[in-house]
Coordinates of C-alpha atoms in Angstrom, one line a residue:
M1 CA -27.2 39.0 -2.0
F2 CA -28.2 34.8 -2.3
F3 CA -31.8 35.4 -3.3
T4 CA -31.3 38.9 -5.7
Y5 CA -28.9 36.9 -7.6
L6 CA -30.9 33.3 -7.6
R7 CA -34.1 35.6 -8.9
R8 CA -32.3 37.7 -11.7
E9 CA -30.4 34.4 -13.1
L10 CA -34.1 32.2 -13.1
R11 CA -35.7 35.5 -14.7
R12 CA -32.9 35.7 -17.9
R13 CA -32.5 32.0 -17.6
R14 CA -37.1 31.3 -18.0
K15 CA -36.9 28.9 -20.9
A16 CA -34.0 26.7 -20.1
A17 CA -35.5 26.6 -16.5
L18 CA -39.2 25.7 -17.5
V19 CA -37.6 23.3 -19.7
V20 CA -36.4 21.3 -16.6
A21 CA -39.5 21.9 -14.1
S22 CA -41.4 20.6 -17.6
G23 CA -39.7 17.0 -17.3
L24 CA -39.7 16.9 -13.4
A25 CA -43.4 17.7 -13.4
L26 CA -44.2 15.0 -15.9
G27 CA -42.8 12.2 -14.1
I28 CA -44.1 13.2 -10.9
A29 CA -47.8 13.4 -12.2
L30 CA -47.0 10.2 -13.8
V31 CA -46.3 8.7 -9.9
I32 CA -49.1 10.7 -8.8
V33 CA -51.7 9.1 -11.3
V34 CA -50.2 5.8 -11.2
S35 CA -50.4 6.1 -7.3
S36 CA -54.2 7.2 -7.0
V37 CA -54.7 4.4 -9.6
S38 CA -53.2 1.5 -7.6
S39 CA -55.2 2.8 -4.7
G40 CA -58.3 2.8 -6.2
M41 CA -57.3 -0.5 -7.1
G42 CA -57.0 -1.8 -3.4
R43 CA -60.2 0.1 -2.9
A44 CA -62.1 -1.9 -5.2
Q45 CA -60.7 -4.9 -4.5
D46 CA -62.2 -4.4 -1.1
K47 CA -65.6 -3.8 -1.9
V48 CA -65.4 -7.5 -3.7
L49 CA -63.8 -8.6 -0.5
Q50 CA -66.2 -7.5 1.8
S51 CA -69.4 -8.8 -0.3
L52 CA -67.6 -12.3 0.4
Y53 CA -66.5 -12.1 4.0
G54 CA -68.6 -9.5 5.8
L55 CA -67.2 -6.3 7.2
G56 CA -65.3 -6.5 10.3
T57 CA -64.1 -10.1 9.2
D58 CA -60.3 -11.0 9.5
M59 CA -60.2 -14.2 8.6
T60 CA -62.4 -17.7 7.8
V61 CA -62.3 -21.2 9.4
T62 CA -63.8 -24.5 7.8
K63 CA -63.6 -27.7 7.5
A64 CA -60.1 -29.0 6.0
A65 CA -61.1 -31.8 3.3
T66 CA -63.6 -31.4 1.2
P67 CA -65.4 -35.0 0.1
T68 CA -66.9 -36.0 -2.8
A69 CA -70.8 -36.2 -2.4
S70 CA -72.1 -39.5 -2.3
N71 CA -75.5 -40.6 -3.9
S72 CA -76.7 -40.3 -0.6
Q73 CA -76.4 -36.7 -0.4
R74 CA -77.5 -35.8 -3.4
P75 CA -80.9 -34.2 -3.7
R76 CA -83.4 -36.7 -4.4
F77 CA -87.4 -35.9 -4.3
Q78 CA -90.4 -38.4 -3.6
F79 CA -93.7 -38.1 -4.2
D80 CA -96.5 -39.8 -3.1
A81 CA -98.9 -41.6 -5.5
R82 CA -102.5 -39.7 -5.7
N83 CA -105.2 -40.9 -7.3
N84 CA -107.5 -37.1 -6.6
G85 CA -109.0 -36.8 -10.2
D86 CA -106.9 -36.1 -13.5
D87 CA -104.2 -33.7 -12.3
S88 CA -101.9 -34.4 -8.8
T89 CA -100.3 -30.9 -7.8
Q90 CA -96.7 -32.2 -5.9
S91 CA -94.4 -30.2 -3.9
S92 CA -91.0 -30.7 -2.4
D93 CA -88.1 -29.1 -0.9
R94 CA -84.5 -30.8 0.2
V95 CA -82.6 -28.7 2.4
I96 CA -78.7 -29.1 1.9
V97 CA -75.5 -28.1 4.0
Q98 CA -73.3 -26.3 1.5
G99 CA -70.4 -27.9 -0.1
F100 CA -72.0 -31.0 2.6
T101 CA -69.2 -30.4 4.9
T102 CA -69.7 -29.0 8.5
L103 CA -67.7 -28.3 12.0
A104 CA -69.1 -28.8 15.5
S105 CA -69.9 -25.9 16.6
S106 CA -68.3 -26.0 19.5
T107 CA -64.9 -25.4 16.9
V108 CA -66.1 -21.8 17.4
S109 CA -65.6 -21.6 21.2
K110 CA -61.8 -23.7 20.2
V111 CA -61.3 -20.6 18.1
A112 CA -62.6 -17.5 20.2
G113 CA -59.9 -19.1 22.6
Q114 CA -57.0 -18.6 20.3
K115 CA -54.1 -16.0 21.1
G116 CA -55.1 -13.1 18.9
V117 CA -58.5 -13.9 18.0
S118 CA -60.8 -10.7 19.6
S119 CA -64.3 -12.5 18.4
A120 CA -65.3 -15.6 16.8
V121 CA -69.2 -16.4 15.0
G122 CA -70.1 -19.7 13.7
G123 CA -72.8 -19.6 10.4
L124 CA -74.4 -22.7 8.7
S125 CA -74.6 -22.2 4.8
L126 CA -77.8 -24.0 3.5
N127 CA -78.8 -24.6 -0.2
V128 CA -82.3 -24.8 -0.6
V129 CA -84.1 -26.6 -3.9
K130 CA -87.7 -26.8 -4.1
V131 CA -89.3 -28.9 -6.9
D132 CA -93.1 -27.6 -7.4
G133 CA -95.1 -28.8 -9.7
Q134 CA -98.2 -30.6 -11.6
F135 CA -98.7 -34.5 -13.1
T136 CA -101.2 -34.1 -15.7
R137 CA -103.4 -37.7 -16.5
G138 CA -103.4 -38.2 -19.7
Q139 CA -106.3 -39.4 -21.8
F140 CA -106.9 -43.0 -23.4
R141 CA -108.4 -42.6 -27.2
Q142 CA -110.0 -46.1 -29.0
N143 CA -109.1 -46.4 -32.5
Q144 CA -111.7 -45.6 -35.0
N145 CA -111.3 -49.3 -36.5
S146 CA -111.1 -51.5 -33.4
G147 CA -114.2 -53.1 -33.8
N148 CA -113.9 -54.1 -36.9
G149 CA -111.8 -57.2 -35.5
Q150 CA -109.1 -56.3 -38.1
G151 CA -106.5 -54.8 -35.4
G152 CA -105.1 -58.5 -34.2
R153 CA -101.8 -57.3 -34.5
G154 CA -102.0 -53.7 -33.0
A155 CA -101.4 -53.6 -29.2
G156 CA -104.4 -55.5 -27.7
G157 CA -105.1 -57.5 -31.4
G158 CA -106.6 -60.4 -30.7
T159 CA -107.3 -60.4 -27.1
G160 CA -110.9 -58.3 -27.2
Q161 CA -109.6 -55.6 -26.1
P162 CA -110.1 -52.4 -27.3
Q163 CA -107.3 -51.0 -29.6
G164 CA -106.0 -47.5 -28.9
E165 CA -102.9 -44.7 -27.3
V166 CA -102.6 -42.5 -24.9
R167 CA -102.5 -38.5 -25.8
G168 CA -101.6 -35.6 -23.4
G169 CA -100.7 -35.8 -20.1
G170 CA -97.4 -35.3 -18.6
A171 CA -95.3 -33.4 -15.9
N172 CA -95.0 -29.8 -15.2
F173 CA -93.0 -28.7 -12.5
D174 CA -90.5 -25.9 -11.6
I175 CA -87.1 -25.9 -9.7
N176 CA -86.6 -22.8 -7.6
Q177 CA -83.5 -22.7 -5.8
Y178 CA -81.8 -20.3 -3.3
T179 CA -79.5 -19.9 -0.4
V180 CA -80.2 -19.3 3.4
Y181 CA -77.5 -18.8 6.3
G182 CA -78.2 -19.4 9.3
T183 CA -76.6 -16.3 11.2
D184 CA -75.3 -16.0 15.3
V185 CA -78.4 -13.6 16.2
T186 CA -76.7 -13.1 19.7
K187 CA -73.4 -11.5 17.7
S188 CA -74.7 -9.8 15.1
A189 CA -71.3 -7.5 15.0
L190 CA -69.7 -10.5 12.7
G191 CA -70.5 -12.0 9.6
P192 CA -71.7 -11.6 6.7
L193 CA -75.3 -10.3 7.0
T194 CA -72.5 -7.6 8.4
S195 CA -71.8 -6.8 4.7
S196 CA -75.4 -5.5 3.8
K197 CA -77.9 -2.4 5.3
I198 CA -81.1 -3.1 6.5
T199 CA -83.1 -0.7 4.2
S200 CA -86.5 -1.8 5.5
G201 CA -87.6 -3.1 8.3
R202 CA -85.4 -4.4 11.0
T203 CA -82.4 -7.1 12.0
F204 CA -82.5 -9.8 14.5
K205 CA -82.9 -9.2 17.8
A206 CA -80.5 -11.1 20.4
T207 CA -83.4 -12.8 21.8
E208 CA -84.9 -14.3 18.6
T209 CA -82.3 -17.6 18.7
D210 CA -84.6 -19.9 17.7
A211 CA -87.7 -17.4 16.3
R212 CA -89.0 -18.2 13.1
V213 CA -87.9 -15.0 11.5
V214 CA -86.4 -14.0 8.4
V215 CA -84.0 -11.2 6.9
A216 CA -84.0 -11.6 2.9
D217 CA -81.8 -9.6 0.6
S218 CA -83.2 -6.6 -1.3
A219 CA -82.5 -7.9 -4.9
Y220 CA -84.4 -12.0 -3.8
A221 CA -87.1 -10.1 -1.4
K222 CA -88.0 -7.6 -5.8
E223 CA -88.0 -11.1 -7.4
K224 CA -90.1 -13.0 -5.0
K225 CA -92.0 -9.6 -3.8
Y226 CA -91.7 -10.2 -0.6
K227 CA -91.8 -7.2 1.9
V228 CA -91.6 -6.9 6.0
G229 CA -94.6 -8.8 7.1
S230 CA -94.5 -11.6 4.3
T231 CA -94.3 -14.9 4.9
V232 CA -91.4 -17.0 3.6
T233 CA -92.3 -21.4 3.7
V234 CA -88.9 -23.3 3.6
K235 CA -89.5 -26.9 3.9
S236 CA -93.2 -26.3 5.4
V237 CA -92.0 -24.0 7.9
K238 CA -93.2 -20.8 7.7
F239 CA -91.1 -17.7 8.3
K240 CA -92.4 -13.7 9.0
V241 CA -89.7 -11.4 6.9
I242 CA -88.7 -8.9 9.7
G243 CA -86.1 -7.1 7.5
I244 CA -85.0 -6.4 4.2
A245 CA -81.1 -5.9 3.5
T246 CA -79.3 -4.0 0.8
A247 CA -75.8 -5.7 0.4
D248 CA -73.3 -2.6 0.7
S249 CA -71.1 -4.0 -2.5
G250 CA -71.3 -7.1 -4.3
D251 CA -73.9 -9.5 -3.9
A252 CA -75.2 -10.3 -1.1
A253 CA -74.1 -13.9 0.8
A254 CA -77.1 -15.2 1.0
N255 CA -81.2 -14.8 -0.1
L256 CA -82.0 -15.3 3.7
Y257 CA -81.2 -15.0 6.8
I258 CA -82.6 -17.0 9.4
P259 CA -81.2 -17.6 13.2
L260 CA -78.9 -20.6 13.7
Q261 CA -81.0 -22.6 15.7
Q262 CA -83.7 -22.8 12.6
A263 CA -80.9 -23.4 10.3
Q264 CA -79.6 -26.3 12.1
T265 CA -82.9 -28.1 12.6
L266 CA -84.4 -27.2 9.1
A267 CA -80.9 -29.2 7.6
G268 CA -81.2 -32.0 10.5
E269 CA -77.7 -30.8 11.4
Q270 CA -77.7 -30.2 15.2
N271 CA -74.7 -28.3 16.7
K272 CA -73.6 -28.0 13.5
I273 CA -71.4 -25.5 11.3
T274 CA -70.0 -24.9 8.1
T275 CA -67.6 -21.5 9.0
V276 CA -66.2 -19.8 11.8
Y277 CA -66.1 -15.7 10.8
V278 CA -63.0 -14.7 13.1
K279 CA -62.2 -10.6 14.0
A280 CA -58.2 -10.7 15.5
T281 CA -57.1 -7.9 17.8
D282 CA -54.7 -6.5 15.9
S283 CA -55.1 -6.5 11.7
Q284 CA -51.1 -6.6 11.8
Q285 CA -50.9 -10.0 13.3
I286 CA -53.4 -11.8 10.7
D287 CA -50.7 -14.0 9.4
S288 CA -49.9 -15.3 12.7
V289 CA -53.2 -15.5 14.1
K290 CA -53.9 -18.1 10.9
S291 CA -50.7 -20.2 12.1
T292 CA -51.6 -20.4 15.6
I293 CA -55.2 -21.9 14.4
Q294 CA -54.2 -24.0 12.2
K295 CA -51.8 -25.5 14.8
N296 CA -54.5 -25.4 17.6
V297 CA -57.7 -26.2 16.0
S298 CA -57.3 -29.9 13.9
G299 CA -59.2 -30.7 10.6
T300 CA -59.9 -27.0 9.6
T301 CA -58.5 -24.4 7.0
V302 CA -58.4 -20.9 8.3
T303 CA -58.7 -18.3 4.6
T304 CA -57.9 -14.6 5.1
S305 CA -58.5 -11.7 2.7
T306 CA -55.6 -12.4 1.4
D307 CA -55.7 -15.9 0.2
L308 CA -59.5 -14.6 -0.8
A309 CA -57.3 -11.7 -3.5
K310 CA -55.7 -14.4 -5.0
T311 CA -59.1 -15.9 -6.2
V312 CA -60.0 -12.4 -7.8
S313 CA -59.6 -12.2 -11.6
G314 CA -61.4 -10.6 -14.4
S315 CA -60.5 -7.3 -15.4
L316 CA -59.9 -5.7 -11.9
S317 CA -56.9 -7.9 -11.9
T318 CA -55.6 -7.4 -14.9
A319 CA -55.6 -3.8 -14.4
S320 CA -54.3 -4.0 -10.7
S321 CA -51.6 -6.1 -12.3
L322 CA -50.3 -3.4 -14.8
A323 CA -50.8 -0.7 -12.0
T324 CA -48.7 -2.4 -9.6
N325 CA -46.5 -3.9 -12.0
V326 CA -46.3 -2.4 -15.4
G327 CA -46.8 1.7 -13.9
K328 CA -44.6 0.8 -11.1
W329 CA -41.7 0.4 -13.4
L330 CA -43.0 2.6 -15.6
S331 CA -43.0 5.8 -13.4
I332 CA -39.5 5.0 -12.1
A333 CA -38.5 5.0 -15.4
V334 CA -39.6 8.2 -16.6
L335 CA -38.2 9.8 -13.2
V336 CA -34.6 8.7 -13.7
A337 CA -35.1 9.8 -17.1
A338 CA -36.2 13.6 -15.9
F339 CA -33.9 13.5 -13.2
L340 CA -31.0 12.7 -15.7
V341 CA -32.7 15.1 -18.0
A342 CA -32.7 17.6 -15.1
G343 CA -28.9 17.0 -14.4
L344 CA -28.1 17.2 -18.2
L345 CA -29.5 20.5 -18.6
T346 CA -28.4 22.4 -15.6
S347 CA -24.6 20.7 -16.3
S348 CA -24.3 22.0 -19.5
A349 CA -26.3 25.3 -17.9
V350 CA -23.4 26.0 -16.0
S351 CA -20.7 25.2 -19.3
R352 CA -22.5 27.8 -21.1
R353 CA -21.6 30.6 -17.5
V354 CA -18.1 29.4 -17.3
R355 CA -17.3 33.4 -17.8
E356 CA -19.7 34.4 -15.8
F357 CA -18.5 31.6 -12.5
G358 CA -14.6 32.5 -13.4
T359 CA -15.7 36.7 -13.1
L360 CA -17.4 36.0 -9.7
K361 CA -14.3 33.5 -8.8
A362 CA -12.3 36.4 -9.5
L363 CA -14.3 38.8 -7.8
G364 CA -13.7 36.8 -4.3
W365 CA -16.9 34.2 -4.4
R366 CA -15.1 31.0 -3.2
S367 CA -15.9 27.4 -4.7
G368 CA -18.6 27.1 -2.0
R369 CA -20.5 29.7 -2.3
V370 CA -21.0 29.1 -6.4
T371 CA -21.8 25.7 -5.9
R372 CA -24.7 26.8 -3.7
Q373 CA -25.7 29.0 -5.9
V374 CA -26.0 26.4 -8.7
V375 CA -27.4 24.1 -6.8
G376 CA -30.4 27.1 -5.0
E377 CA -31.2 28.0 -8.6
A378 CA -31.6 23.6 -9.8
M379 CA -33.9 23.4 -6.4
V380 CA -36.1 26.1 -7.4
N381 CA -36.7 24.5 -10.2
G382 CA -37.2 20.9 -8.5
L383 CA -40.3 22.9 -6.6
L384 CA -41.5 24.5 -9.8
G385 CA -41.6 20.9 -11.5
G386 CA -43.6 19.9 -8.5
A387 CA -46.0 22.1 -8.1
L388 CA -46.9 22.0 -11.9
G389 CA -46.2 17.9 -11.4
I390 CA -48.8 17.5 -8.5
G391 CA -51.2 20.0 -10.7
L392 CA -51.4 17.5 -13.4
G393 CA -51.3 14.5 -12.0
L394 CA -54.3 15.8 -9.0
A395 CA -56.1 16.6 -13.1
G396 CA -55.0 13.2 -13.8
A397 CA -56.7 11.8 -11.3
Y398 CA -59.6 13.6 -11.1
A399 CA -59.8 13.0 -14.7
V400 CA -60.1 8.9 -14.1
T401 CA -62.6 9.6 -11.4
S402 CA -64.9 11.4 -13.2
V403 CA -65.0 8.6 -16.3
S404 CA -65.2 5.7 -13.6
P405 CA -64.6 3.0 -15.9
T406 CA -65.7 -0.1 -15.2
L407 CA -64.1 -2.9 -14.4
Q408 CA -64.5 -6.4 -13.7
A409 CA -64.2 -8.9 -10.9
Q410 CA -64.6 -12.9 -11.4
L411 CA -64.6 -14.6 -7.9
G412 CA -64.8 -18.3 -8.0
G413 CA -61.6 -21.1 -8.5
G414 CA -62.6 -23.8 -5.9
G415 CA -65.0 -22.1 -3.7
G416 CA -69.3 -23.1 -2.9
T417 CA -70.9 -23.4 -5.7
G418 CA -74.8 -22.7 -5.9
G419 CA -75.5 -26.0 -6.9
F420 CA -75.9 -29.3 -5.7
G421 CA -72.6 -30.0 -5.1
G422 CA -69.0 -28.1 -4.2
A423 CA -67.5 -26.7 -1.2
G424 CA -69.3 -24.4 0.2
G425 CA -67.8 -21.5 3.4
G426 CA -64.6 -21.9 1.8
F427 CA -63.1 -19.4 -0.8
D428 CA -66.3 -18.4 -2.7
G429 CA -67.9 -17.6 0.8
P430 CA -71.6 -18.9 1.7
G431 CA -74.0 -19.0 -0.8
R432 CA -72.3 -17.9 -3.5
R433 CA -72.2 -19.2 -7.1
A434 CA -68.8 -19.9 -8.7
A435 CA -67.4 -17.8 -11.5
K436 CA -69.1 -14.9 -10.1
T437 CA -69.0 -12.0 -11.9
L438 CA -69.8 -8.4 -10.0
E439 CA -68.7 -5.5 -11.7
V440 CA -66.6 -1.7 -9.7
A441 CA -66.4 1.3 -10.6
L442 CA -62.7 2.8 -10.6
T443 CA -61.4 6.1 -9.0
A444 CA -58.5 7.4 -8.4
P445 CA -58.2 8.9 -4.7
V446 CA -55.4 10.8 -4.1
S447 CA -53.6 10.8 -0.3
V448 CA -52.0 13.0 2.0
T449 CA -48.9 10.5 1.2
T450 CA -48.9 10.5 -2.6
I451 CA -48.4 14.5 -2.1
V452 CA -45.6 14.4 -0.1
L453 CA -43.9 11.5 -2.4
A454 CA -44.2 14.1 -5.1
V455 CA -42.9 17.0 -2.9
A456 CA -40.1 14.7 -2.2
L457 CA -39.5 14.3 -5.5
A458 CA -39.0 17.0 -6.3
V459 CA -36.4 18.3 -4.2
A460 CA -34.7 15.1 -5.1
G461 CA -34.9 16.1 -8.4
G462 CA -33.8 19.5 -7.3
L463 CA -30.9 18.1 -5.6
I464 CA -29.6 15.8 -8.3
A465 CA -29.7 18.5 -11.0
G466 CA -28.2 20.8 -8.4
A467 CA -25.2 18.1 -8.0
F468 CA -24.5 18.1 -11.4
G469 CA -24.0 21.5 -12.0
G470 CA -22.5 22.0 -8.5
W471 CA -19.4 19.5 -9.3
R472 CA -19.1 21.6 -13.0
A473 CA -19.2 25.1 -11.2
S474 CA -17.0 23.6 -8.9
R475 CA -14.2 22.7 -10.7
L476 CA -13.8 25.6 -12.9
R477 CA -10.9 27.9 -12.3
P478 CA -10.6 32.0 -12.6
A479 CA -8.1 32.1 -15.0
D480 CA -9.0 28.9 -17.1
A481 CA -13.0 30.8 -16.8
L482 CA -11.7 33.9 -18.2
R483 CA -9.7 32.6 -21.4
R484 CA -13.0 31.5 -22.4
V485 CA -15.6 33.0 -24.2
E486 CA -19.3 32.4 -23.6

């Protein structure tokens, strides 16, 4: 009887049911789209952070203080005075610890011994500046009137020396700057190299702790025309390219990766590192582990992915803020409006059915039965609105994913620079230039949780509308209802 009457009433009032369902559908669709876009923002930001951090890394530990570089730390290039003809070719490399701050290698074991730390590995980030060029000797040319004795006031005039000038000559030098990261080859599952995929050759072996081998970033290898088997010279030391790595997202952490011991030797920093990469045993306890490390390992700064996220700016940050703040409140406002409209329309429909409900009560229907009938109709309208809303929301999310608008993420704000100074191994990670801009494609993935939320909102909308209408229906008295004309 309940379902028969429900079906007949919904058929008879199709337009009213469609209006209520459409209002709920718009609100639910907006919630789905905003939730999906927010999730896409999160994924885009994760890609950016992975290119900074490395996969599997929960936090980094660096030296707390970053002093200003002194004159002795600035790059200086000394060239020999040679007399081997008109031209003299010169070349000099300067290897600089990024940020000029280091930690003792023993810091890695201290960090690894803290409660909540699953594993820790150290690395040394270096900037290499190579100056390569040629001096060209100028040519002395004598003036044509230098022999007539009238050039006494010129250069050498009155001294019996020839008069003239030096023409040509000079210097032509090229400056090549790149980054090198010394990695602990015995712990390859942690560190910045894990954010890249080996696309040619191989990665390091655990036995190559002091081998002269190098893994090159694919972009840098293409620029310098390196391939597996090529030779790379850093500060007169020749390294063999054993692999080419391509960054999964964003830019690679460094141009070249070499064993940690080799990096320490090149920089003259034995048993020194710039960064400790840390993996926590429980990703939900990262803040607690951060506090523990800062408390027990003095002179260090601990940076988590949450801290890094705060340094990401650009259109990605702006869009994320809009989706999180404006989108959230807009969704709430539309939902509240949709629920109120559904409730008012249902209540208004009850007012127009006064005679109908009065007749039913006169025939023996109790107020509870009438209320259940009204709530049942409202619930069906809510579920219909939920189905329409899910369909519209999925279509909107698909449209965003199909268009894939490109957002820019700017990385910087006090982190490592690619120049001669700046803090290295901190917020910007090893080998990364300040104010680096990355482009990330936006997607709008729809999760099962979002669908469940949409269904819950549809049920809630039906209950709210039914509550309005049921309350009005329960207050009707048969005698008063029968005196009114519909």
